[in-house]
């Protein structure tokens, strides 16, 4: 029986990966940052035999020997906030050091297969690339480009570190899954940053849409790619953009408005000058302004061809998210 080590099991995406792994009959040892999250997962999968370990991306404690007896590492854990941190290293350090801690522990356990959750953020901002041309897996974000935010740098540098590691350890076959913004139905009410964005679009917190693209994908597709990659030899040594489509922010809002006309979705796009002006006072606006005049479109064609499936339409993913956000709000309201 193949045994998979899954990091960051308490995350929005990882819970779907865990469900998919269990459904496919894999044995799973899961890592969580703190013991408290273990009970949540045990309650979610009451009939599963799950092993747990507590690991922090920022600390060595517990990593050594933690992967012993496993055959595959699926590394999803990485900080994913919606706002820019004070110090970019608050994201870069755990992303890169945590990836390397995972890779070293995999090597020490004799693991030959690693699936890493990277991001389109590691693809779509290559310096010097024609600004309006869509990107694909051959493109790499330039982490030092002034338009690159802390999260984008963290994902790019972490993925680079993983590829550099396997260049030194060719016995390990690496696949990276690089999702766009991930939407879709969450497994529970702790759904993290990507559905918070949908919530903001629904509730009037975004009065004007940022004038830019968003690459998007459904969490169910992201999870099945992680799990299918384990057995699919054609994915070894490859990166795969997980992207169903690229839309303007305003179009995402319009999808929600068509679903429920009473929602307070953004009525129009913010003018570029306003975003630049706000960028003088706000780090978050400055990060968004770095995207002006650039297409962030990424093609998901390679994934569809190699994995042999069609991505769930973005509209379905967005509406599934909105339904979950609404249910969650109603439950909280009692
Ligand atoms: P979540 O915030 O839901 O999950 C992040 C996971 O990483 C959580 O399990 C979290 O643990 C864990 N984590 C964060 N920091 C640490 C740390 N210092 N030590 C140990 N664990 C840590 O986000 P997602 O599920 O959305 O993200 C999962 C992965 O997917 C990340 O690598 C992210 O970069 C990537 N991704 C996400 C996209 C999206 O739109 N959601 C798009 C592209 C890539 P805890 O629960 O304790 O906080």
mmCIF file of C-alpha atoms and ligand atoms in Angstrom:
data_model
loop_
_atom_site.group_PDB
_atom_site.id
_atom_site.type_symbol
_atom_site.label_atom_id
_atom_site.label_comp_id
_atom_site.label_asym_id
_atom_site.label_seq_id
_atom_site.Cartn_x
_atom_site.Cartn_y
_atom_site.Cartn_z
ATOM 1 C CA UNK A 1 0.000 0.000 0.000
ATOM 2 C CA UNK A 2 1.448 3.389 -1.012
ATOM 3 C CA UNK A 3 1.796 5.741 1.935
ATOM 4 C CA UNK A 4 1.592 9.474 1.354
ATOM 5 C CA UNK A 5 2.933 12.188 3.642
ATOM 6 C CA UNK A 6 0.734 15.292 3.300
ATOM 7 C CA UNK A 7 1.929 18.599 4.783
ATOM 8 C CA UNK A 8 -0.429 21.412 5.782
ATOM 9 C CA UNK A 9 -3.378 19.012 6.007
ATOM 10 C CA UNK A 10 -5.544 21.643 7.708
ATOM 11 C CA UNK A 11 -5.529 23.882 4.615
ATOM 12 C CA UNK A 12 -8.426 24.596 2.239
ATOM 13 C CA UNK A 13 -6.768 22.745 -0.666
ATOM 14 C CA UNK A 14 -5.118 20.037 1.439
ATOM 15 C CA UNK A 15 -8.423 18.880 2.947
ATOM 16 C CA UNK A 16 -9.642 18.136 -0.577
ATOM 17 C CA UNK A 17 -6.369 16.358 -1.349
ATOM 18 C CA UNK A 18 -6.768 14.309 1.828
ATOM 19 C CA UNK A 19 -10.333 13.314 0.859
ATOM 20 C CA UNK A 20 -9.147 12.317 -2.620
ATOM 21 C CA UNK A 21 -6.183 10.327 -1.237
ATOM 22 C CA UNK A 22 -8.422 8.426 1.179
ATOM 23 C CA UNK A 23 -11.023 7.738 -1.516
ATOM 24 C CA UNK A 24 -8.275 6.323 -3.754
ATOM 25 C CA UNK A 25 -7.143 4.010 -0.942
ATOM 26 C CA UNK A 26 -3.826 5.609 -0.008
ATOM 27 C CA UNK A 27 -2.469 5.402 3.529
ATOM 28 C CA UNK A 28 -1.850 8.911 4.807
ATOM 29 C CA UNK A 29 0.372 10.497 7.429
ATOM 30 C CA UNK A 30 -0.619 14.140 7.724
ATOM 31 C CA UNK A 31 1.219 17.095 9.196
ATOM 32 C CA UNK A 32 -0.508 19.987 10.936
ATOM 33 C CA UNK A 33 1.101 23.063 12.454
ATOM 34 C CA UNK A 34 -0.595 22.587 15.799
ATOM 35 C CA UNK A 35 -2.218 19.630 17.546
ATOM 36 C CA UNK A 36 -5.525 21.515 17.757
ATOM 37 C CA UNK A 37 -6.184 21.058 14.031
ATOM 38 C CA UNK A 38 -5.851 17.263 14.321
ATOM 39 C CA UNK A 39 -9.259 16.817 15.973
ATOM 40 C CA UNK A 40 -10.884 18.840 13.203
ATOM 41 C CA UNK A 41 -9.528 16.449 10.565
ATOM 42 C CA UNK A 42 -10.376 13.334 12.585
ATOM 43 C CA UNK A 43 -13.962 14.578 12.814
ATOM 44 C CA UNK A 44 -14.039 15.259 9.070
ATOM 45 C CA UNK A 45 -12.848 11.737 8.192
ATOM 46 C CA UNK A 46 -14.236 9.605 11.073
ATOM 47 C CA UNK A 47 -13.679 6.257 9.359
ATOM 48 C CA UNK A 48 -10.137 6.883 8.149
ATOM 49 C CA UNK A 49 -7.019 5.543 9.811
ATOM 50 C CA UNK A 50 -4.899 8.675 9.828
ATOM 51 C CA UNK A 51 -1.505 9.289 11.372
ATOM 52 C CA UNK A 52 -0.613 12.824 12.431
ATOM 53 C CA UNK A 53 2.555 14.745 13.180
ATOM 54 C CA UNK A 54 2.925 18.391 14.201
ATOM 55 C CA UNK A 55 5.440 20.332 12.093
ATOM 56 C CA UNK A 56 6.164 24.015 11.683
ATOM 57 C CA UNK A 57 7.722 25.223 8.431
ATOM 58 C CA UNK A 58 9.890 27.612 10.466
ATOM 59 C CA UNK A 59 11.298 25.046 12.897
ATOM 60 C CA UNK A 60 13.485 21.961 12.576
ATOM 61 C CA UNK A 61 11.670 20.194 15.440
ATOM 62 C CA UNK A 62 10.066 16.956 14.390
ATOM 63 C CA UNK A 63 11.007 16.977 10.695
ATOM 64 C CA UNK A 64 13.846 14.466 11.027
ATOM 65 C CA UNK A 65 12.486 10.933 10.621
ATOM 66 C CA UNK A 66 8.915 12.252 10.229
ATOM 67 C CA UNK A 67 8.631 10.873 6.689
ATOM 68 C CA UNK A 68 10.153 7.447 7.471
ATOM 69 C CA UNK A 69 7.983 4.672 6.056
ATOM 70 C CA UNK A 70 6.261 6.939 3.512
ATOM 71 C CA UNK A 71 6.562 6.568 -0.281
ATOM 72 C CA UNK A 72 5.377 9.972 -1.493
ATOM 73 C CA UNK A 73 5.568 13.544 -0.175
ATOM 74 C CA UNK A 74 2.736 15.930 -1.090
ATOM 75 C CA UNK A 75 3.889 19.315 0.194
ATOM 76 C CA UNK A 76 1.126 21.921 0.315
ATOM 77 C CA UNK A 77 1.929 23.916 3.468
ATOM 78 C CA UNK A 78 2.891 27.535 2.871
ATOM 79 C CA UNK A 79 1.573 30.814 4.275
ATOM 80 C CA UNK A 80 -1.114 32.375 2.056
ATOM 81 C CA UNK A 81 -2.407 35.715 3.401
ATOM 82 C CA UNK A 82 -4.420 38.193 1.315
ATOM 83 C CA UNK A 83 -2.411 41.186 2.506
ATOM 84 C CA UNK A 84 1.235 42.130 2.118
ATOM 85 C CA UNK A 85 3.285 41.418 5.276
ATOM 86 C CA UNK A 86 5.456 44.123 6.881
ATOM 87 C CA UNK A 87 8.539 42.076 6.069
ATOM 88 C CA UNK A 88 8.500 39.909 2.858
ATOM 89 C CA UNK A 89 10.688 37.391 4.694
ATOM 90 C CA UNK A 90 7.677 36.540 6.899
ATOM 91 C CA UNK A 91 6.349 34.666 3.849
ATOM 92 C CA UNK A 92 9.546 33.844 1.990
ATOM 93 C CA UNK A 93 11.319 32.166 4.908
ATOM 94 C CA UNK A 94 8.620 29.609 5.818
ATOM 95 C CA UNK A 95 7.884 28.911 2.152
ATOM 96 C CA UNK A 96 11.500 28.252 1.148
ATOM 97 C CA UNK A 97 12.867 26.797 4.392
ATOM 98 C CA UNK A 98 9.722 24.694 4.858
ATOM 99 C CA UNK A 99 10.019 23.286 1.335
ATOM 100 C CA UNK A 100 13.661 22.420 1.950
ATOM 101 C CA UNK A 101 12.844 20.836 5.317
ATOM 102 C CA UNK A 102 10.297 18.675 3.505
ATOM 103 C CA UNK A 103 12.672 17.794 0.662
ATOM 104 C CA UNK A 104 15.486 16.832 3.064
ATOM 105 C CA UNK A 105 13.168 14.712 5.178
ATOM 106 C CA UNK A 106 11.910 13.014 1.987
ATOM 107 C CA UNK A 107 15.478 12.273 0.888
ATOM 108 C CA UNK A 108 16.375 10.902 4.314
ATOM 109 C CA UNK A 109 13.308 8.621 4.207
ATOM 110 C CA UNK A 110 14.280 7.321 0.749
ATOM 111 C CA UNK A 111 11.201 8.886 -0.871
ATOM 112 C CA UNK A 112 11.388 8.962 -4.668
ATOM 113 C CA UNK A 113 8.232 10.946 -5.486
ATOM 114 C CA UNK A 114 7.343 14.495 -4.473
ATOM 115 C CA UNK A 115 4.312 16.575 -5.489
ATOM 116 C CA UNK A 116 4.650 20.261 -4.573
ATOM 117 C CA UNK A 117 1.874 22.854 -4.482
ATOM 118 C CA UNK A 118 3.381 25.876 -6.175
ATOM 119 C CA UNK A 119 1.326 28.649 -7.808
ATOM 120 C CA UNK A 120 0.695 30.582 -11.005
ATOM 121 C CA UNK A 121 2.367 33.333 -8.998
ATOM 122 C CA UNK A 122 5.627 31.499 -9.778
ATOM 123 C CA UNK A 123 4.824 31.676 -13.516
ATOM 124 C CA UNK A 124 3.110 34.857 -14.647
ATOM 125 C CA UNK A 125 5.507 37.693 -13.830
ATOM 126 C CA UNK A 126 8.612 37.068 -15.875
ATOM 127 C CA UNK A 127 10.607 40.275 -16.308
ATOM 128 C CA UNK A 128 11.052 41.235 -19.947
ATOM 129 C CA UNK A 129 8.234 38.992 -21.149
ATOM 130 C CA UNK A 130 5.827 40.789 -23.502
ATOM 131 C CA UNK A 131 3.325 42.191 -21.021
ATOM 132 C CA UNK A 132 0.191 41.169 -22.886
ATOM 133 C CA UNK A 133 1.158 37.592 -23.817
ATOM 134 C CA UNK A 134 -0.339 34.722 -21.778
ATOM 135 C CA UNK A 135 2.155 32.658 -19.785
ATOM 136 C CA UNK A 136 2.687 28.912 -19.572
ATOM 137 C CA UNK A 137 4.894 26.487 -17.635
ATOM 138 C CA UNK A 138 8.026 27.652 -19.503
ATOM 139 C CA UNK A 139 7.738 31.048 -17.805
ATOM 140 C CA UNK A 140 9.137 31.879 -14.376
ATOM 141 C CA UNK A 141 8.303 34.893 -12.234
ATOM 142 C CA UNK A 142 11.375 37.060 -11.619
ATOM 143 C CA UNK A 143 11.354 37.340 -7.817
ATOM 144 C CA UNK A 144 13.398 40.574 -7.782
ATOM 145 C CA UNK A 145 11.116 42.444 -10.201
ATOM 146 C CA UNK A 146 9.644 45.500 -8.424
ATOM 147 C CA UNK A 147 6.100 44.404 -9.426
ATOM 148 C CA UNK A 148 6.443 41.109 -7.527
ATOM 149 C CA UNK A 149 4.742 40.924 -4.116
ATOM 150 C CA UNK A 150 5.970 38.966 -1.084
ATOM 151 C CA UNK A 151 3.619 36.018 -1.678
ATOM 152 C CA UNK A 152 4.586 35.777 -5.355
ATOM 153 C CA UNK A 153 8.266 35.866 -4.406
ATOM 154 C CA UNK A 154 7.715 33.239 -1.699
ATOM 155 C CA UNK A 155 6.097 30.769 -4.115
ATOM 156 C CA UNK A 156 8.681 31.381 -6.858
ATOM 157 C CA UNK A 157 11.668 30.973 -4.544
ATOM 158 C CA UNK A 158 10.172 27.898 -2.834
ATOM 159 C CA UNK A 159 9.500 26.179 -6.154
ATOM 160 C CA UNK A 160 12.992 27.091 -7.403
ATOM 161 C CA UNK A 161 14.476 25.617 -4.212
ATOM 162 C CA UNK A 162 12.623 22.341 -4.818
ATOM 163 C CA UNK A 163 13.829 22.065 -8.438
ATOM 164 C CA UNK A 164 17.397 22.900 -7.351
ATOM 165 C CA UNK A 165 17.160 20.215 -4.666
ATOM 166 C CA UNK A 166 16.092 17.479 -7.102
ATOM 167 C CA UNK A 167 18.822 18.576 -9.535
ATOM 168 C CA UNK A 168 21.223 17.506 -6.738
ATOM 169 C CA UNK A 169 19.142 14.410 -5.935
ATOM 170 C CA UNK A 170 18.006 13.024 -9.298
ATOM 171 C CA UNK A 171 16.610 9.896 -7.630
ATOM 172 C CA UNK A 172 13.631 12.059 -6.536
ATOM 173 C CA UNK A 173 10.972 12.758 -9.203
ATOM 174 C CA UNK A 174 9.303 16.134 -8.620
ATOM 175 C CA UNK A 175 6.010 17.416 -10.042
ATOM 176 C CA UNK A 176 4.706 20.890 -9.271
ATOM 177 C CA UNK A 177 1.059 21.865 -9.465
ATOM 178 C CA UNK A 178 0.775 25.635 -10.028
ATOM 179 C CA UNK A 179 -2.819 26.723 -9.361
ATOM 180 C CA UNK A 180 -4.365 30.064 -10.193
ATOM 181 C CA UNK A 181 -6.682 31.512 -7.540
ATOM 182 C CA UNK A 182 -8.477 28.494 -6.115
ATOM 183 C CA UNK A 183 -12.250 28.618 -5.639
ATOM 184 C CA UNK A 184 -14.940 25.951 -5.256
ATOM 185 C CA UNK A 185 -16.694 24.257 -2.341
ATOM 186 C CA UNK A 186 -14.705 24.171 0.914
ATOM 187 C CA UNK A 187 -14.800 21.016 3.060
ATOM 188 C CA UNK A 188 -15.723 23.098 6.130
ATOM 189 C CA UNK A 189 -16.115 26.671 7.318
ATOM 190 C CA UNK A 190 -12.340 27.286 7.762
ATOM 191 C CA UNK A 191 -11.706 28.100 4.149
ATOM 192 C CA UNK A 192 -8.790 30.539 4.090
ATOM 193 C CA UNK A 193 -7.854 33.393 1.820
ATOM 194 C CA UNK A 194 -9.267 32.455 -1.584
ATOM 195 C CA UNK A 195 -12.878 32.266 -0.411
ATOM 196 C CA UNK A 196 -12.373 35.396 1.667
ATOM 197 C CA UNK A 197 -11.885 37.105 -1.683
ATOM 198 C CA UNK A 198 -15.261 35.835 -2.895
ATOM 199 C CA UNK A 199 -16.785 37.012 0.379
ATOM 200 C CA UNK A 200 -15.310 40.486 -0.178
ATOM 201 C CA UNK A 201 -16.682 40.586 -3.738
ATOM 202 C CA UNK A 202 -20.147 39.581 -2.479
ATOM 203 C CA UNK A 203 -20.487 41.943 0.430
ATOM 204 C CA UNK A 204 -19.531 45.359 -0.958
ATOM 205 C CA UNK A 205 -16.051 45.341 0.637
ATOM 206 C CA UNK A 206 -14.620 45.860 -2.867
ATOM 207 C CA UNK A 207 -16.459 48.983 -4.123
ATOM 208 C CA UNK A 208 -14.438 49.089 -7.361
ATOM 209 C CA UNK A 209 -12.779 46.066 -8.958
ATOM 210 C CA UNK A 210 -8.990 46.181 -9.403
ATOM 211 C CA UNK A 211 -8.473 46.658 -13.174
ATOM 212 C CA UNK A 212 -6.718 43.371 -13.785
ATOM 213 C CA UNK A 213 -6.945 39.657 -14.559
ATOM 214 C CA UNK A 214 -7.348 36.739 -12.264
ATOM 215 C CA UNK A 215 -6.428 33.162 -13.201
ATOM 216 C CA UNK A 216 -8.848 30.775 -11.531
ATOM 217 C CA UNK A 217 -9.453 27.088 -10.922
ATOM 218 C CA UNK A 218 -11.730 24.817 -8.884
ATOM 219 C CA UNK A 219 -10.286 23.226 -5.736
ATOM 220 C CA UNK A 220 -11.638 19.800 -6.785
ATOM 221 C CA UNK A 221 -9.484 19.901 -9.939
ATOM 222 C CA UNK A 222 -6.437 21.064 -7.984
ATOM 223 C CA UNK A 223 -6.860 18.153 -5.555
ATOM 224 C CA UNK A 224 -7.325 15.531 -8.230
ATOM 225 C CA UNK A 225 -4.227 16.756 -10.082
ATOM 226 C CA UNK A 226 -2.112 16.363 -6.923
ATOM 227 C CA UNK A 227 -3.339 12.807 -6.422
ATOM 228 C CA UNK A 228 -3.349 11.700 -10.079
ATOM 229 C CA UNK A 229 0.231 12.970 -10.479
ATOM 230 C CA UNK A 230 1.442 10.363 -7.967
ATOM 231 C CA UNK A 231 0.811 7.534 -10.435
ATOM 232 C CA UNK A 232 1.197 9.413 -13.732
ATOM 233 C CA UNK A 233 4.752 8.971 -15.021
ATOM 234 C CA UNK A 234 4.282 11.662 -17.680
ATOM 235 C CA UNK A 235 4.094 14.266 -14.898
ATOM 236 C CA UNK A 236 7.543 13.450 -13.465
ATOM 237 C CA UNK A 237 9.939 16.388 -13.716
ATOM 238 C CA UNK A 238 7.166 18.712 -14.948
ATOM 239 C CA UNK A 239 5.267 21.774 -13.724
ATOM 240 C CA UNK A 240 1.548 22.119 -14.449
ATOM 241 C CA UNK A 241 -0.494 25.298 -14.361
ATOM 242 C CA UNK A 242 -3.888 24.459 -12.827
ATOM 243 C CA UNK A 243 -6.037 27.037 -14.587
ATOM 244 C CA UNK A 244 -9.576 26.788 -15.885
ATOM 245 C CA UNK A 245 -9.697 30.339 -17.214
ATOM 246 C CA UNK A 246 -8.533 33.941 -16.871
ATOM 247 C CA UNK A 247 -11.103 36.651 -16.131
ATOM 248 C CA UNK A 248 -11.123 40.278 -15.100
ATOM 249 C CA UNK A 249 -12.012 40.821 -11.428
ATOM 250 C CA UNK A 250 -15.102 42.709 -12.564
ATOM 251 C CA UNK A 251 -16.241 39.644 -14.561
ATOM 252 C CA UNK A 252 -15.959 37.500 -11.427
ATOM 253 C CA UNK A 253 -18.184 40.011 -9.658
ATOM 254 C CA UNK A 254 -20.619 39.888 -12.571
ATOM 255 C CA UNK A 255 -20.821 36.069 -12.303
ATOM 256 C CA UNK A 256 -21.870 36.488 -8.674
ATOM 257 C CA UNK A 257 -24.334 39.246 -9.518
ATOM 258 C CA UNK A 258 -25.969 37.044 -12.190
ATOM 259 C CA UNK A 259 -26.348 34.305 -9.544
ATOM 260 C CA UNK A 260 -27.853 36.683 -6.992
ATOM 261 C CA UNK A 261 -28.736 40.218 -8.174
ATOM 262 C CA UNK A 262 -29.050 41.427 -4.566
ATOM 263 C CA UNK A 263 -25.276 41.051 -3.949
ATOM 264 C CA UNK A 264 -23.155 44.182 -3.576
ATOM 265 C CA UNK A 265 -20.558 43.284 -6.197
ATOM 266 C CA UNK A 266 -18.229 45.973 -7.611
ATOM 267 C CA UNK A 267 -20.058 48.097 -10.204
ATOM 268 C CA UNK A 268 -16.990 49.124 -12.177
ATOM 269 C CA UNK A 269 -13.216 48.876 -12.394
ATOM 270 C CA UNK A 270 -11.042 51.298 -10.432
ATOM 271 C CA UNK A 271 -9.141 53.655 -12.744
ATOM 272 C CA UNK A 272 -5.420 52.906 -12.981
ATOM 273 C CA UNK A 273 -4.478 56.375 -11.629
ATOM 274 C CA UNK A 274 -6.485 55.733 -8.453
ATOM 275 C CA UNK A 275 -4.715 52.443 -7.790
ATOM 276 C CA UNK A 276 -1.324 54.095 -8.377
ATOM 277 C CA UNK A 277 -2.278 56.947 -6.064
ATOM 278 C CA UNK A 278 -3.436 54.525 -3.358
ATOM 279 C CA UNK A 279 -0.167 52.655 -3.875
ATOM 280 C CA UNK A 280 1.623 55.678 -2.398
ATOM 281 C CA UNK A 281 -0.002 54.995 0.963
ATOM 282 C CA UNK A 282 -0.894 51.292 0.975
ATOM 283 C CA UNK A 283 1.403 48.299 0.449
ATOM 284 C CA UNK A 284 -1.530 46.183 -0.777
ATOM 285 C CA UNK A 285 -2.560 48.766 -3.384
ATOM 286 C CA UNK A 286 1.086 49.075 -4.425
ATOM 287 C CA UNK A 287 1.268 45.318 -5.001
ATOM 288 C CA UNK A 288 -1.933 45.446 -7.089
ATOM 289 C CA UNK A 289 -0.663 48.456 -9.063
ATOM 290 C CA UNK A 290 2.344 46.363 -10.079
ATOM 291 C CA UNK A 291 -0.067 44.321 -12.215
ATOM 292 C CA UNK A 292 -1.369 47.270 -14.253
ATOM 293 C CA UNK A 293 -0.934 46.896 -18.000
ATOM 294 C CA UNK A 294 0.125 43.274 -17.698
ATOM 295 C CA UNK A 295 -1.881 40.173 -18.553
ATOM 296 C CA UNK A 296 -1.750 37.626 -15.772
ATOM 297 C CA UNK A 297 -3.316 34.998 -18.057
ATOM 298 C CA UNK A 298 -1.842 31.500 -17.809
ATOM 299 C CA UNK A 299 -2.748 28.542 -20.031
ATOM 300 C CA UNK A 300 -4.034 25.315 -18.462
ATOM 301 C CA UNK A 301 -3.727 23.376 -21.734
ATOM 302 C CA UNK A 302 -0.717 21.278 -20.721
ATOM 303 C CA UNK A 303 -2.520 19.983 -17.633
ATOM 304 C CA UNK A 304 -5.693 19.076 -19.553
ATOM 305 C CA UNK A 305 -3.657 17.178 -22.177
ATOM 306 C CA UNK A 306 -1.405 15.319 -19.742
ATOM 307 C CA UNK A 307 -4.005 14.501 -17.086
ATOM 308 C CA UNK A 308 -6.734 13.860 -19.683
ATOM 309 C CA UNK A 309 -9.540 15.896 -18.126
ATOM 310 C CA UNK A 310 -11.410 19.185 -18.602
ATOM 311 C CA UNK A 311 -11.241 21.845 -15.899
ATOM 312 C CA UNK A 312 -14.484 22.681 -14.085
ATOM 313 C CA UNK A 313 -15.677 26.081 -15.424
ATOM 314 C CA UNK A 314 -14.625 29.080 -13.322
ATOM 315 C CA UNK A 315 -18.246 30.177 -12.988
ATOM 316 C CA UNK A 316 -19.162 26.880 -11.277
ATOM 317 C CA UNK A 317 -16.199 27.250 -8.911
ATOM 318 C CA UNK A 318 -17.120 30.839 -8.007
ATOM 319 C CA UNK A 319 -20.790 30.019 -7.394
ATOM 320 C CA UNK A 320 -19.877 26.971 -5.274
ATOM 321 C CA UNK A 321 -17.682 29.278 -3.180
ATOM 322 C CA UNK A 322 -20.452 31.855 -2.859
ATOM 323 C CA UNK A 323 -22.921 29.195 -1.712
ATOM 324 C CA UNK A 324 -20.477 28.063 0.983
ATOM 325 C CA UNK A 325 -19.806 31.634 2.133
ATOM 326 C CA UNK A 326 -23.546 32.268 2.383
ATOM 327 C CA UNK A 327 -24.219 29.045 4.325
ATOM 328 C CA UNK A 328 -21.361 29.832 6.668
ATOM 329 C CA UNK A 329 -22.679 33.349 7.344
ATOM 330 C CA UNK A 330 -26.167 32.004 7.997
ATOM 331 C CA UNK A 331 -24.819 29.375 10.427
ATOM 332 C CA UNK A 332 -22.761 31.999 12.259
ATOM 333 C CA UNK A 333 -25.819 34.256 12.501
ATOM 334 C CA UNK A 334 -27.618 31.315 14.138
HETATM 335 P P1 LIG B 1 -4.595 27.658 3.595
HETATM 336 O O1 LIG B 1 -4.185 28.913 4.288
HETATM 337 O O2 LIG B 1 -5.948 27.125 3.805
HETATM 338 O O3 LIG B 1 -3.535 26.496 3.874
HETATM 339 C C1 LIG B 1 -2.200 26.769 4.141
HETATM 340 C C2 LIG B 1 -1.646 25.610 4.944
HETATM 341 O O4 LIG B 1 -0.261 25.885 5.236
HETATM 342 C C3 LIG B 1 -2.356 25.435 6.292
HETATM 343 O O5 LIG B 1 -2.432 24.072 6.595
HETATM 344 C C4 LIG B 1 -1.420 26.154 7.254
HETATM 345 O O6 LIG B 1 -1.519 25.682 8.584
HETATM 346 C C5 LIG B 1 -0.083 25.761 6.649
HETATM 347 N N1 LIG B 1 0.960 26.642 7.131
HETATM 348 C C6 LIG B 1 1.123 27.971 6.923
HETATM 349 N N2 LIG B 1 2.205 28.410 7.578
HETATM 350 C C7 LIG B 1 2.732 27.348 8.229
HETATM 351 C C8 LIG B 1 3.849 27.148 9.083
HETATM 352 N N3 LIG B 1 4.669 28.153 9.435
HETATM 353 N N4 LIG B 1 4.091 25.901 9.543
HETATM 354 C C9 LIG B 1 3.286 24.861 9.229
HETATM 355 N N5 LIG B 1 2.204 24.985 8.436
HETATM 356 C C10 LIG B 1 1.941 26.211 7.938
HETATM 357 O O7 LIG B 1 -4.337 27.970 2.051
HETATM 358 P P2 LIG B 1 -4.591 27.077 0.746
HETATM 359 O O8 LIG B 1 -5.135 25.750 1.056
HETATM 360 O O9 LIG B 1 -5.304 27.941 -0.178
HETATM 361 O O10 LIG B 1 -3.083 26.924 0.243
HETATM 362 C C11 LIG B 1 -2.400 25.682 0.196
HETATM 363 C C12 LIG B 1 -1.256 25.796 -0.775
HETATM 364 O O11 LIG B 1 -1.755 26.163 -2.057
HETATM 365 C C13 LIG B 1 -0.214 26.852 -0.404
HETATM 366 O O12 LIG B 1 1.052 26.349 -0.768
HETATM 367 C C14 LIG B 1 -0.579 28.025 -1.309
HETATM 368 O O13 LIG B 1 0.521 28.856 -1.577
HETATM 369 C C15 LIG B 1 -1.026 27.270 -2.565
HETATM 370 N N6 LIG B 1 -1.867 28.032 -3.466
HETATM 371 C C16 LIG B 1 -3.112 28.475 -3.051
HETATM 372 C C17 LIG B 1 -3.912 29.178 -3.930
HETATM 373 C C18 LIG B 1 -5.275 29.641 -3.544
HETATM 374 O O14 LIG B 1 -5.878 30.455 -4.279
HETATM 375 N N7 LIG B 1 -5.837 29.174 -2.434
HETATM 376 C C19 LIG B 1 -3.450 29.502 -5.301
HETATM 377 C C20 LIG B 1 -2.162 28.954 -5.631
HETATM 378 C C21 LIG B 1 -1.405 28.254 -4.737
HETATM 379 P P3 LIG B 1 -2.592 26.323 9.605
HETATM 380 O O15 LIG B 1 -3.917 25.696 9.212
HETATM 381 O O16 LIG B 1 -2.111 25.917 10.940
HETATM 382 O O17 LIG B 1 -2.574 27.800 9.372
#
